[in-house]
């Protein structure tokens, strides 16, 4: 239910949340089906009613119970997008081995302004510069791709041009016909830095339409580190729902369920549209995502919350 028309429903939800603090199943049920807009209203109303910050309370519960995945996911779910991505980015850069896959997802969110707010939040919360935290010497190919994506997000609107898309598709094709038959990194980075995410997606679509195959597949046989990094980044840019369906499959159907990745994928699925992710999953693997989760995760509060998140409304 949308809270815009009445504060009574929002207040009722806040009192339900407050009264169910020691019952995770009730707490999860009260929050799982709320849209991003409703979650913001719940946080505001909760502060008014109880003079307490709901997100900070969830964070405290998570820190007191670090092995409880339910508290952690509840905390992530209730964060604003910039706060959430700043936290994910810090987790991705905290170790010596940087998690570039997570960073690619953060740098290519649906709303072009989000990266700016994520970087500002990262700086305010951790007193660190995200661009510096992902840098290394010598530079990693992903670092150069992320820098190009950041330049694109700063400079370009989301309007698209079919003419530009066709020109870019032709450049990509001609590059592959060169003497070394490979990828010219400078050309790729130039295109990425000068195009919005929707424009890059249109160029990849135009490539398939004109030349009969996906550009990403032409990179499959390449063993270079830059080509492999580019391939992963373009997979997410081209078909994010398909990308997330594959990550779902990998983290759920392995020997053990990767709950950290599962939480990240659910958050990403909200951004691109969970219904489309589920459709891709069923088409690719012939299984219903909800059924796979129920088969692989034991009965309990955590599983119930995961199922509610992937079946409930996920609009902003």
PDB file of C-alpha atoms in Angstrom:
ATOM      1  CA  UNK A   1       0.000   0.000   0.000  1.00  0.00           C
ATOM      2  CA  UNK A   2       1.228   3.483  -0.811  1.00  0.00           C
ATOM      3  CA  UNK A   3       1.518   5.737   2.231  1.00  0.00           C
ATOM      4  CA  UNK A   4       1.088   8.940   0.215  1.00  0.00           C
ATOM      5  CA  UNK A   5      -2.636   9.143   0.835  1.00  0.00           C
ATOM      6  CA  UNK A   6      -2.547   8.593   4.602  1.00  0.00           C
ATOM      7  CA  UNK A   7      -0.090   8.595   7.483  1.00  0.00           C
ATOM      8  CA  UNK A   8      -2.250   6.194   9.491  1.00  0.00           C
ATOM      9  CA  UNK A   9      -1.043   3.137   7.570  1.00  0.00           C
ATOM     10  CA  UNK A  10       2.567   4.256   7.892  1.00  0.00           C
ATOM     11  CA  UNK A  11       2.176   4.788  11.632  1.00  0.00           C
ATOM     12  CA  UNK A  12       0.557   1.371  11.955  1.00  0.00           C
ATOM     13  CA  UNK A  13       3.518  -0.231  10.153  1.00  0.00           C
ATOM     14  CA  UNK A  14       6.002   1.582  12.402  1.00  0.00           C
ATOM     15  CA  UNK A  15       4.248   0.345  15.538  1.00  0.00           C
ATOM     16  CA  UNK A  16       4.230  -3.174  14.096  1.00  0.00           C
ATOM     17  CA  UNK A  17       7.976  -2.932  13.450  1.00  0.00           C
ATOM     18  CA  UNK A  18       8.656  -1.554  16.928  1.00  0.00           C
ATOM     19  CA  UNK A  19       6.601  -4.257  18.596  1.00  0.00           C
ATOM     20  CA  UNK A  20       8.158  -7.126  16.640  1.00  0.00           C
ATOM     21  CA  UNK A  21      11.825  -6.379  17.338  1.00  0.00           C
ATOM     22  CA  UNK A  22      12.436  -9.748  19.004  1.00  0.00           C
ATOM     23  CA  UNK A  23      10.426 -11.642  16.391  1.00  0.00           C
ATOM     24  CA  UNK A  24      12.414 -11.543  13.177  1.00  0.00           C
ATOM     25  CA  UNK A  25       9.690 -13.209  11.123  1.00  0.00           C
ATOM     26  CA  UNK A  26       7.230 -10.414  11.966  1.00  0.00           C
ATOM     27  CA  UNK A  27       9.883  -7.744  11.480  1.00  0.00           C
ATOM     28  CA  UNK A  28      10.767  -9.111   8.061  1.00  0.00           C
ATOM     29  CA  UNK A  29       7.117  -9.399   7.050  1.00  0.00           C
ATOM     30  CA  UNK A  30       6.531  -5.762   8.011  1.00  0.00           C
ATOM     31  CA  UNK A  31       9.364  -4.502   5.785  1.00  0.00           C
ATOM     32  CA  UNK A  32       9.801  -6.927   2.895  1.00  0.00           C
ATOM     33  CA  UNK A  33       6.933  -5.778   0.673  1.00  0.00           C
ATOM     34  CA  UNK A  34       7.536  -2.053   1.108  1.00  0.00           C
ATOM     35  CA  UNK A  35       8.694  -0.040  -1.869  1.00  0.00           C
ATOM     36  CA  UNK A  36      11.715   2.235  -1.627  1.00  0.00           C
ATOM     37  CA  UNK A  37       9.449   5.263  -1.194  1.00  0.00           C
ATOM     38  CA  UNK A  38       7.469   3.578   1.579  1.00  0.00           C
ATOM     39  CA  UNK A  39      10.659   2.547   3.365  1.00  0.00           C
ATOM     40  CA  UNK A  40      11.769   6.181   3.417  1.00  0.00           C
ATOM     41  CA  UNK A  41       8.433   7.185   4.933  1.00  0.00           C
ATOM     42  CA  UNK A  42       8.677   4.423   7.527  1.00  0.00           C
ATOM     43  CA  UNK A  43      12.116   5.654   8.619  1.00  0.00           C
ATOM     44  CA  UNK A  44      10.841   9.232   8.975  1.00  0.00           C
ATOM     45  CA  UNK A  45       7.708   8.214  10.876  1.00  0.00           C
ATOM     46  CA  UNK A  46       9.617   5.798  13.130  1.00  0.00           C
ATOM     47  CA  UNK A  47      11.946   8.628  14.180  1.00  0.00           C
ATOM     48  CA  UNK A  48       8.970  10.853  15.017  1.00  0.00           C
ATOM     49  CA  UNK A  49       7.111   8.193  16.984  1.00  0.00           C
ATOM     50  CA  UNK A  50       9.968   6.608  18.907  1.00  0.00           C
ATOM     51  CA  UNK A  51      12.748   9.224  18.782  1.00  0.00           C
ATOM     52  CA  UNK A  52      15.028   6.570  17.363  1.00  0.00           C
ATOM     53  CA  UNK A  53      16.766   5.930  14.045  1.00  0.00           C
ATOM     54  CA  UNK A  54      15.445   2.655  12.626  1.00  0.00           C
ATOM     55  CA  UNK A  55      18.450   2.106  10.344  1.00  0.00           C
ATOM     56  CA  UNK A  56      20.917   2.704  13.175  1.00  0.00           C
ATOM     57  CA  UNK A  57      18.953   0.332  15.381  1.00  0.00           C
ATOM     58  CA  UNK A  58      19.123  -2.356  12.687  1.00  0.00           C
ATOM     59  CA  UNK A  59      22.830  -1.660  12.269  1.00  0.00           C
ATOM     60  CA  UNK A  60      23.371  -2.071  15.993  1.00  0.00           C
ATOM     61  CA  UNK A  61      21.474  -5.361  15.952  1.00  0.00           C
ATOM     62  CA  UNK A  62      23.607  -6.529  13.022  1.00  0.00           C
ATOM     63  CA  UNK A  63      26.863  -5.562  14.773  1.00  0.00           C
ATOM     64  CA  UNK A  64      25.733  -7.356  17.940  1.00  0.00           C
ATOM     65  CA  UNK A  65      24.828 -10.445  15.899  1.00  0.00           C
ATOM     66  CA  UNK A  66      27.330 -10.412  12.985  1.00  0.00           C
ATOM     67  CA  UNK A  67      26.572 -13.998  12.013  1.00  0.00           C
ATOM     68  CA  UNK A  68      22.832 -13.341  11.785  1.00  0.00           C
ATOM     69  CA  UNK A  69      22.253 -12.830   8.047  1.00  0.00           C
ATOM     70  CA  UNK A  70      18.689 -11.712   8.673  1.00  0.00           C
ATOM     71  CA  UNK A  71      19.703  -8.597  10.614  1.00  0.00           C
ATOM     72  CA  UNK A  72      22.346  -7.764   8.029  1.00  0.00           C
ATOM     73  CA  UNK A  73      19.916  -8.014   5.115  1.00  0.00           C
ATOM     74  CA  UNK A  74      17.254  -6.025   6.991  1.00  0.00           C
ATOM     75  CA  UNK A  75      19.834  -3.306   7.571  1.00  0.00           C
ATOM     76  CA  UNK A  76      20.915  -3.210   3.911  1.00  0.00           C
ATOM     77  CA  UNK A  77      17.295  -3.259   2.744  1.00  0.00           C
ATOM     78  CA  UNK A  78      16.433  -0.162   4.763  1.00  0.00           C
ATOM     79  CA  UNK A  79      19.401   1.937   3.644  1.00  0.00           C
ATOM     80  CA  UNK A  80      18.946   4.684   1.072  1.00  0.00           C
ATOM     81  CA  UNK A  81      20.536   3.772  -2.299  1.00  0.00           C
ATOM     82  CA  UNK A  82      23.615   5.985  -1.802  1.00  0.00           C
ATOM     83  CA  UNK A  83      24.172   4.673   1.736  1.00  0.00           C
ATOM     84  CA  UNK A  84      23.748   1.100   0.560  1.00  0.00           C
ATOM     85  CA  UNK A  85      26.141   1.461  -2.368  1.00  0.00           C
ATOM     86  CA  UNK A  86      28.708   3.278  -0.224  1.00  0.00           C
ATOM     87  CA  UNK A  87      28.639   0.361   2.209  1.00  0.00           C
ATOM     88  CA  UNK A  88      28.915  -2.203  -0.594  1.00  0.00           C
ATOM     89  CA  UNK A  89      31.773  -0.219  -2.135  1.00  0.00           C
ATOM     90  CA  UNK A  90      33.627  -0.136   1.177  1.00  0.00           C
ATOM     91  CA  UNK A  91      33.217  -3.899   1.541  1.00  0.00           C
ATOM     92  CA  UNK A  92      34.495  -4.295  -2.020  1.00  0.00           C
ATOM     93  CA  UNK A  93      37.616  -2.196  -1.436  1.00  0.00           C
ATOM     94  CA  UNK A  94      38.464  -3.066   2.170  1.00  0.00           C
ATOM     95  CA  UNK A  95      40.591  -6.107   1.320  1.00  0.00           C
ATOM     96  CA  UNK A  96      43.807  -6.145  -0.681  1.00  0.00           C
ATOM     97  CA  UNK A  97      41.940  -8.065  -3.405  1.00  0.00           C
ATOM     98  CA  UNK A  98      39.369  -5.552  -4.694  1.00  0.00           C
ATOM     99  CA  UNK A  99      35.928  -6.891  -5.640  1.00  0.00           C
ATOM    100  CA  UNK A 100      35.629  -5.197  -9.027  1.00  0.00           C
ATOM    101  CA  UNK A 101      32.440  -7.031  -9.960  1.00  0.00           C
ATOM    102  CA  UNK A 102      30.513  -5.318  -7.167  1.00  0.00           C
ATOM    103  CA  UNK A 103      32.026  -1.963  -8.155  1.00  0.00           C
ATOM    104  CA  UNK A 104      30.888  -2.377 -11.775  1.00  0.00           C
ATOM    105  CA  UNK A 105      27.330  -2.871 -10.521  1.00  0.00           C
ATOM    106  CA  UNK A 106      27.581   0.272  -8.379  1.00  0.00           C
ATOM    107  CA  UNK A 107      29.064   2.384 -11.173  1.00  0.00           C
ATOM    108  CA  UNK A 108      26.292   1.455 -13.619  1.00  0.00           C
ATOM    109  CA  UNK A 109      23.107   1.863 -11.579  1.00  0.00           C
ATOM    110  CA  UNK A 110      19.948   2.888 -13.420  1.00  0.00           C
ATOM    111  CA  UNK A 111      19.971   6.522 -12.259  1.00  0.00           C
ATOM    112  CA  UNK A 112      22.990   8.403 -13.590  1.00  0.00           C
ATOM    113  CA  UNK A 113      23.211  10.739 -10.567  1.00  0.00           C
ATOM    114  CA  UNK A 114      23.455   7.895  -8.083  1.00  0.00           C
ATOM    115  CA  UNK A 115      27.203   7.425  -8.439  1.00  0.00           C
ATOM    116  CA  UNK A 116      27.761  11.058  -7.432  1.00  0.00           C
ATOM    117  CA  UNK A 117      25.698  10.640  -4.264  1.00  0.00           C
ATOM    118  CA  UNK A 118      27.365   7.296  -3.512  1.00  0.00           C
ATOM    119  CA  UNK A 119      30.819   8.884  -3.684  1.00  0.00           C
ATOM    120  CA  UNK A 120      29.702  11.769  -1.461  1.00  0.00           C
ATOM    121  CA  UNK A 121      28.254   9.354   1.096  1.00  0.00           C
ATOM    122  CA  UNK A 122      31.386   7.185   0.951  1.00  0.00           C
ATOM    123  CA  UNK A 123      33.557  10.217   1.686  1.00  0.00           C
ATOM    124  CA  UNK A 124      31.314  11.438   4.518  1.00  0.00           C
ATOM    125  CA  UNK A 125      30.961   8.046   6.187  1.00  0.00           C
ATOM    126  CA  UNK A 126      34.430   6.565   5.762  1.00  0.00           C
ATOM    127  CA  UNK A 127      36.550   9.732   5.326  1.00  0.00           C
ATOM    128  CA  UNK A 128      38.001   8.163   2.209  1.00  0.00           C
ATOM    129  CA  UNK A 129      37.906   8.836  -1.532  1.00  0.00           C
ATOM    130  CA  UNK A 130      36.334   5.975  -3.492  1.00  0.00           C
ATOM    131  CA  UNK A 131      38.294   6.697  -6.689  1.00  0.00           C
ATOM    132  CA  UNK A 132      41.547   6.496  -4.733  1.00  0.00           C
ATOM    133  CA  UNK A 133      40.478   3.330  -2.942  1.00  0.00           C
ATOM    134  CA  UNK A 134      39.970   1.486  -6.229  1.00  0.00           C
ATOM    135  CA  UNK A 135      43.277   2.649  -7.692  1.00  0.00           C
ATOM    136  CA  UNK A 136      46.365   0.482  -7.813  1.00  0.00           C
ATOM    137  CA  UNK A 137      49.836   0.452  -9.356  1.00  0.00           C
ATOM    138  CA  UNK A 138      50.060  -0.834 -11.969  1.00  0.00           C
ATOM    139  CA  UNK A 139      46.436  -0.045 -12.724  1.00  0.00           C
ATOM    140  CA  UNK A 140      44.016  -2.949 -13.108  1.00  0.00           C
ATOM    141  CA  UNK A 141      41.918  -3.066 -16.323  1.00  0.00           C
ATOM    142  CA  UNK A 142      38.758  -2.813 -14.221  1.00  0.00           C
ATOM    143  CA  UNK A 143      40.102   0.364 -12.664  1.00  0.00           C
ATOM    144  CA  UNK A 144      40.429   1.961 -16.101  1.00  0.00           C
ATOM    145  CA  UNK A 145      36.945   0.795 -17.107  1.00  0.00           C
ATOM    146  CA  UNK A 146      35.454   2.181 -13.876  1.00  0.00           C
ATOM    147  CA  UNK A 147      37.230   5.513 -14.436  1.00  0.00           C
ATOM    148  CA  UNK A 148      35.696   5.705 -17.919  1.00  0.00           C
ATOM    149  CA  UNK A 149      32.252   4.864 -16.525  1.00  0.00           C
ATOM    150  CA  UNK A 150      32.631   7.559 -13.868  1.00  0.00           C
ATOM    151  CA  UNK A 151      33.503  10.122 -16.564  1.00  0.00           C
ATOM    152  CA  UNK A 152      30.435   9.069 -18.535  1.00  0.00           C
ATOM    153  CA  UNK A 153      28.137   9.409 -15.531  1.00  0.00           C
ATOM    154  CA  UNK A 154      29.395  12.927 -14.838  1.00  0.00           C
ATOM    155  CA  UNK A 155      29.084  14.279 -18.376  1.00  0.00           C
ATOM    156  CA  UNK A 156      26.222  12.659 -20.223  1.00  0.00           C
ATOM    157  CA  UNK A 157      22.444  12.505 -20.054  1.00  0.00           C
ATOM    158  CA  UNK A 158      20.427   9.381 -20.716  1.00  0.00           C
ATOM    159  CA  UNK A 159      19.062  10.518 -24.097  1.00  0.00           C
ATOM    160  CA  UNK A 160      19.974   8.079 -26.867  1.00  0.00           C
ATOM    161  CA  UNK A 161      20.835   8.376 -30.562  1.00  0.00           C
ATOM    162  CA  UNK A 162      20.454   5.509 -33.026  1.00  0.00           C
ATOM    163  CA  UNK A 163      22.922   7.192 -35.374  1.00  0.00           C
ATOM    164  CA  UNK A 164      25.626   7.353 -32.702  1.00  0.00           C
ATOM    165  CA  UNK A 165      24.863   3.769 -31.702  1.00  0.00           C
ATOM    166  CA  UNK A 166      25.381   2.565 -35.278  1.00  0.00           C
ATOM    167  CA  UNK A 167      28.637   4.506 -35.566  1.00  0.00           C
ATOM    168  CA  UNK A 168      29.924   3.004 -32.323  1.00  0.00           C
ATOM    169  CA  UNK A 169      28.884  -0.479 -33.427  1.00  0.00           C
ATOM    170  CA  UNK A 170      30.815   0.016 -36.665  1.00  0.00           C
ATOM    171  CA  UNK A 171      33.918   1.168 -34.745  1.00  0.00           C
ATOM    172  CA  UNK A 172      33.752  -1.933 -32.567  1.00  0.00           C
ATOM    173  CA  UNK A 173      33.415  -4.161 -35.621  1.00  0.00           C
ATOM    174  CA  UNK A 174      36.215  -2.484 -37.580  1.00  0.00           C
ATOM    175  CA  UNK A 175      38.472  -2.728 -34.532  1.00  0.00           C
ATOM    176  CA  UNK A 176      38.006  -6.489 -34.543  1.00  0.00           C
ATOM    177  CA  UNK A 177      39.048  -6.659 -38.191  1.00  0.00           C
ATOM    178  CA  UNK A 178      42.390  -4.924 -37.502  1.00  0.00           C
ATOM    179  CA  UNK A 179      45.815  -6.483 -37.877  1.00  0.00           C
ATOM    180  CA  UNK A 180      45.804  -8.014 -34.396  1.00  0.00           C
ATOM    181  CA  UNK A 181      42.090  -8.844 -34.491  1.00  0.00           C
ATOM    182  CA  UNK A 182      41.739  -7.836 -30.864  1.00  0.00           C
ATOM    183  CA  UNK A 183      40.543  -4.956 -28.747  1.00  0.00           C
ATOM    184  CA  UNK A 184      41.987  -1.462 -28.880  1.00  0.00           C
ATOM    185  CA  UNK A 185      41.758  -0.436 -25.257  1.00  0.00           C
ATOM    186  CA  UNK A 186      41.990   3.282 -26.009  1.00  0.00           C
ATOM    187  CA  UNK A 187      39.022   3.093 -28.396  1.00  0.00           C
ATOM    188  CA  UNK A 188      36.918   1.126 -25.910  1.00  0.00           C
ATOM    189  CA  UNK A 189      37.650   3.507 -23.043  1.00  0.00           C
ATOM    190  CA  UNK A 190      36.912   6.501 -25.261  1.00  0.00           C
ATOM    191  CA  UNK A 191      33.506   5.101 -26.221  1.00  0.00           C
ATOM    192  CA  UNK A 192      32.624   4.215 -22.614  1.00  0.00           C
ATOM    193  CA  UNK A 193      33.684   7.606 -21.284  1.00  0.00           C
ATOM    194  CA  UNK A 194      31.672   9.529 -23.890  1.00  0.00           C
ATOM    195  CA  UNK A 195      28.409   7.551 -23.760  1.00  0.00           C
ATOM    196  CA  UNK A 196      25.655   7.143 -21.205  1.00  0.00           C
ATOM    197  CA  UNK A 197      24.724   3.649 -20.037  1.00  0.00           C
ATOM    198  CA  UNK A 198      21.536   3.618 -22.196  1.00  0.00           C
ATOM    199  CA  UNK A 199      23.605   4.784 -25.173  1.00  0.00           C
ATOM    200  CA  UNK A 200      26.177   2.015 -24.621  1.00  0.00           C
ATOM    201  CA  UNK A 201      23.353  -0.508 -24.380  1.00  0.00           C
ATOM    202  CA  UNK A 202      21.896   0.780 -27.653  1.00  0.00           C
ATOM    203  CA  UNK A 203      25.299   0.466 -29.347  1.00  0.00           C
ATOM    204  CA  UNK A 204      25.547  -3.171 -28.263  1.00  0.00           C
ATOM    205  CA  UNK A 205      22.000  -3.779 -29.520  1.00  0.00           C
ATOM    206  CA  UNK A 206      22.875  -2.122 -32.854  1.00  0.00           C
ATOM    207  CA  UNK A 207      25.978  -4.296 -33.155  1.00  0.00           C
ATOM    208  CA  UNK A 208      23.893  -7.455 -32.862  1.00  0.00           C
ATOM    209  CA  UNK A 209      21.297  -6.120 -35.316  1.00  0.00           C
ATOM    210  CA  UNK A 210      23.885  -5.119 -37.935  1.00  0.00           C
ATOM    211  CA  UNK A 211      26.402  -7.968 -37.633  1.00  0.00           C
ATOM    212  CA  UNK A 212      24.210 -10.838 -36.435  1.00  0.00           C
ATOM    213  CA  UNK A 213      26.031 -11.610 -33.200  1.00  0.00           C
ATOM    214  CA  UNK A 214      26.580 -10.044 -29.807  1.00  0.00           C
ATOM    215  CA  UNK A 215      29.767  -8.024 -29.429  1.00  0.00           C
ATOM    216  CA  UNK A 216      30.257  -9.570 -25.994  1.00  0.00           C
ATOM    217  CA  UNK A 217      30.510 -13.021 -27.577  1.00  0.00           C
ATOM    218  CA  UNK A 218      33.354 -11.851 -29.825  1.00  0.00           C
ATOM    219  CA  UNK A 219      35.361 -11.308 -26.631  1.00  0.00           C
ATOM    220  CA  UNK A 220      34.746 -14.818 -25.319  1.00  0.00           C
ATOM    221  CA  UNK A 221      37.880 -16.358 -26.822  1.00  0.00           C
ATOM    222  CA  UNK A 222      40.133 -13.530 -25.693  1.00  0.00           C
ATOM    223  CA  UNK A 223      42.503 -14.353 -22.861  1.00  0.00           C
ATOM    224  CA  UNK A 224      43.713 -10.826 -22.152  1.00  0.00           C
ATOM    225  CA  UNK A 225      42.933  -9.348 -18.751  1.00  0.00           C
ATOM    226  CA  UNK A 226      41.394  -6.212 -20.229  1.00  0.00           C
ATOM    227  CA  UNK A 227      39.129  -8.204 -22.561  1.00  0.00           C
ATOM    228  CA  UNK A 228      37.926 -10.404 -19.700  1.00  0.00           C
ATOM    229  CA  UNK A 229      37.202  -7.354 -17.531  1.00  0.00           C
ATOM    230  CA  UNK A 230      35.437  -5.601 -20.405  1.00  0.00           C
ATOM    231  CA  UNK A 231      33.296  -8.653 -21.074  1.00  0.00           C
ATOM    232  CA  UNK A 232      31.986  -8.754 -17.501  1.00  0.00           C
ATOM    233  CA  UNK A 233      31.263  -5.015 -17.472  1.00  0.00           C
ATOM    234  CA  UNK A 234      29.440  -5.129 -20.806  1.00  0.00           C
ATOM    235  CA  UNK A 235      27.358  -8.131 -19.715  1.00  0.00           C
ATOM    236  CA  UNK A 236      25.949  -6.033 -16.909  1.00  0.00           C
ATOM    237  CA  UNK A 237      25.459  -2.954 -19.096  1.00  0.00           C
ATOM    238  CA  UNK A 238      23.804  -4.877 -21.965  1.00  0.00           C
ATOM    239  CA  UNK A 239      21.362  -7.128 -20.084  1.00  0.00           C
ATOM    240  CA  UNK A 240      21.452  -6.450 -16.326  1.00  0.00           C
ATOM    241  CA  UNK A 241      18.490  -8.718 -15.563  1.00  0.00           C
ATOM    242  CA  UNK A 242      20.166 -11.610 -17.367  1.00  0.00           C
ATOM    243  CA  UNK A 243      23.405 -10.833 -15.554  1.00  0.00           C
ATOM    244  CA  UNK A 244      21.699 -10.955 -12.153  1.00  0.00           C
ATOM    245  CA  UNK A 245      19.856 -14.172 -12.986  1.00  0.00           C
ATOM    246  CA  UNK A 246      23.215 -15.841 -13.614  1.00  0.00           C
ATOM    247  CA  UNK A 247      24.647 -14.521 -10.338  1.00  0.00           C
ATOM    248  CA  UNK A 248      21.556 -15.845  -8.561  1.00  0.00           C
ATOM    249  CA  UNK A 249      22.236 -19.259 -10.074  1.00  0.00           C
ATOM    250  CA  UNK A 250      25.899 -19.198  -9.091  1.00  0.00           C
ATOM    251  CA  UNK A 251      25.383 -18.142  -5.482  1.00  0.00           C
ATOM    252  CA  UNK A 252      22.357 -20.363  -4.786  1.00  0.00           C
ATOM    253  CA  UNK A 253      23.168 -23.601  -6.576  1.00  0.00           C
ATOM    254  CA  UNK A 254      26.785 -24.027  -5.524  1.00  0.00           C
ATOM    255  CA  UNK A 255      27.913 -26.465  -2.844  1.00  0.00           C
ATOM    256  CA  UNK A 256      26.877 -23.906  -0.230  1.00  0.00           C
ATOM    257  CA  UNK A 257      24.661 -20.838  -0.560  1.00  0.00           C
ATOM    258  CA  UNK A 258      26.725 -17.643  -0.813  1.00  0.00           C
ATOM    259  CA  UNK A 259      24.538 -15.439   1.396  1.00  0.00           C
ATOM    260  CA  UNK A 260      26.724 -12.341   1.030  1.00  0.00           C
ATOM    261  CA  UNK A 261      26.390 -12.410  -2.747  1.00  0.00           C
ATOM    262  CA  UNK A 262      22.710 -13.341  -2.503  1.00  0.00           C
ATOM    263  CA  UNK A 263      22.013 -10.189  -0.469  1.00  0.00           C
ATOM    264  CA  UNK A 264      23.875  -8.049  -3.020  1.00  0.00           C
ATOM    265  CA  UNK A 265      22.005  -9.597  -5.932  1.00  0.00           C
ATOM    266  CA  UNK A 266      18.609  -9.024  -4.333  1.00  0.00           C
ATOM    267  CA  UNK A 267      19.481  -5.350  -3.884  1.00  0.00           C
ATOM    268  CA  UNK A 268      20.653  -5.148  -7.502  1.00  0.00           C
ATOM    269  CA  UNK A 269      17.554  -6.967  -8.665  1.00  0.00           C
ATOM    270  CA  UNK A 270      15.423  -4.258  -7.096  1.00  0.00           C
ATOM    271  CA  UNK A 271      17.301  -1.663  -9.154  1.00  0.00           C
ATOM    272  CA  UNK A 272      16.861  -3.404 -12.535  1.00  0.00           C
ATOM    273  CA  UNK A 273      13.463  -5.032 -11.890  1.00  0.00           C
ATOM    274  CA  UNK A 274      13.103  -8.311 -10.034  1.00  0.00           C
ATOM    275  CA  UNK A 275      10.303  -9.582 -12.273  1.00  0.00           C
ATOM    276  CA  UNK A 276      12.592  -9.421 -15.296  1.00  0.00           C
ATOM    277  CA  UNK A 277      15.378 -11.135 -13.352  1.00  0.00           C
ATOM    278  CA  UNK A 278      13.024 -13.985 -12.411  1.00  0.00           C
ATOM    279  CA  UNK A 279      11.867 -14.341 -16.025  1.00  0.00           C
ATOM    280  CA  UNK A 280      15.458 -14.624 -17.258  1.00  0.00           C
ATOM    281  CA  UNK A 281      16.213 -17.155 -14.540  1.00  0.00           C
ATOM    282  CA  UNK A 282      13.278 -19.374 -15.454  1.00  0.00           C
ATOM    283  CA  UNK A 283      14.048 -19.130 -19.174  1.00  0.00           C
ATOM    284  CA  UNK A 284      17.749 -19.932 -18.715  1.00  0.00           C
ATOM    285  CA  UNK A 285      17.581 -22.642 -16.058  1.00  0.00           C
ATOM    286  CA  UNK A 286      14.050 -24.010 -16.424  1.00  0.00           C
ATOM    287  CA  UNK A 287      13.330 -23.453 -12.737  1.00  0.00           C
ATOM    288  CA  UNK A 288      11.312 -20.950 -10.715  1.00  0.00           C
ATOM    289  CA  UNK A 289      13.660 -18.843  -8.591  1.00  0.00           C
ATOM    290  CA  UNK A 290      11.412 -18.971  -5.538  1.00  0.00           C
ATOM    291  CA  UNK A 291      11.346 -22.777  -5.666  1.00  0.00           C
ATOM    292  CA  UNK A 292      15.138 -22.994  -5.922  1.00  0.00           C
ATOM    293  CA  UNK A 293      15.556 -20.714  -2.910  1.00  0.00           C
ATOM    294  CA  UNK A 294      13.127 -22.838  -0.900  1.00  0.00           C
ATOM    295  CA  UNK A 295      15.033 -25.985  -1.898  1.00  0.00           C
ATOM    296  CA  UNK A 296      18.481 -24.606  -1.062  1.00  0.00           C
ATOM    297  CA  UNK A 297      17.891 -22.474   2.052  1.00  0.00           C
ATOM    298  CA  UNK A 298      16.580 -24.054   5.278  1.00  0.00           C
ATOM    299  CA  UNK A 299      13.169 -23.049   6.602  1.00  0.00           C
ATOM    300  CA  UNK A 300      13.400 -19.998   8.816  1.00  0.00           C
ATOM    301  CA  UNK A 301      13.157 -16.225   9.106  1.00  0.00           C
ATOM    302  CA  UNK A 302      15.981 -15.608   6.613  1.00  0.00           C
ATOM    303  CA  UNK A 303      14.430 -17.759   3.891  1.00  0.00           C
ATOM    304  CA  UNK A 304      10.988 -16.259   4.437  1.00  0.00           C
ATOM    305  CA  UNK A 305      12.439 -12.759   4.098  1.00  0.00           C
ATOM    306  CA  UNK A 306      14.372 -13.634   0.921  1.00  0.00           C
ATOM    307  CA  UNK A 307      11.257 -15.136  -0.669  1.00  0.00           C
ATOM    308  CA  UNK A 308       9.200 -12.078   0.315  1.00  0.00           C
ATOM    309  CA  UNK A 309      11.791  -9.741  -1.220  1.00  0.00           C
ATOM    310  CA  UNK A 310      11.792 -11.475  -4.597  1.00  0.00           C
ATOM    311  CA  UNK A 311       8.006 -11.805  -4.773  1.00  0.00           C
ATOM    312  CA  UNK A 312       6.945  -8.450  -3.377  1.00  0.00           C
ATOM    313  CA  UNK A 313       6.707  -5.018  -5.023  1.00  0.00           C
ATOM    314  CA  UNK A 314      10.146  -3.582  -5.842  1.00  0.00           C
ATOM    315  CA  UNK A 315       9.354  -0.257  -7.446  1.00  0.00           C
ATOM    316  CA  UNK A 316      10.865   2.965  -6.160  1.00  0.00           C
TER     317      UNK A 316
END
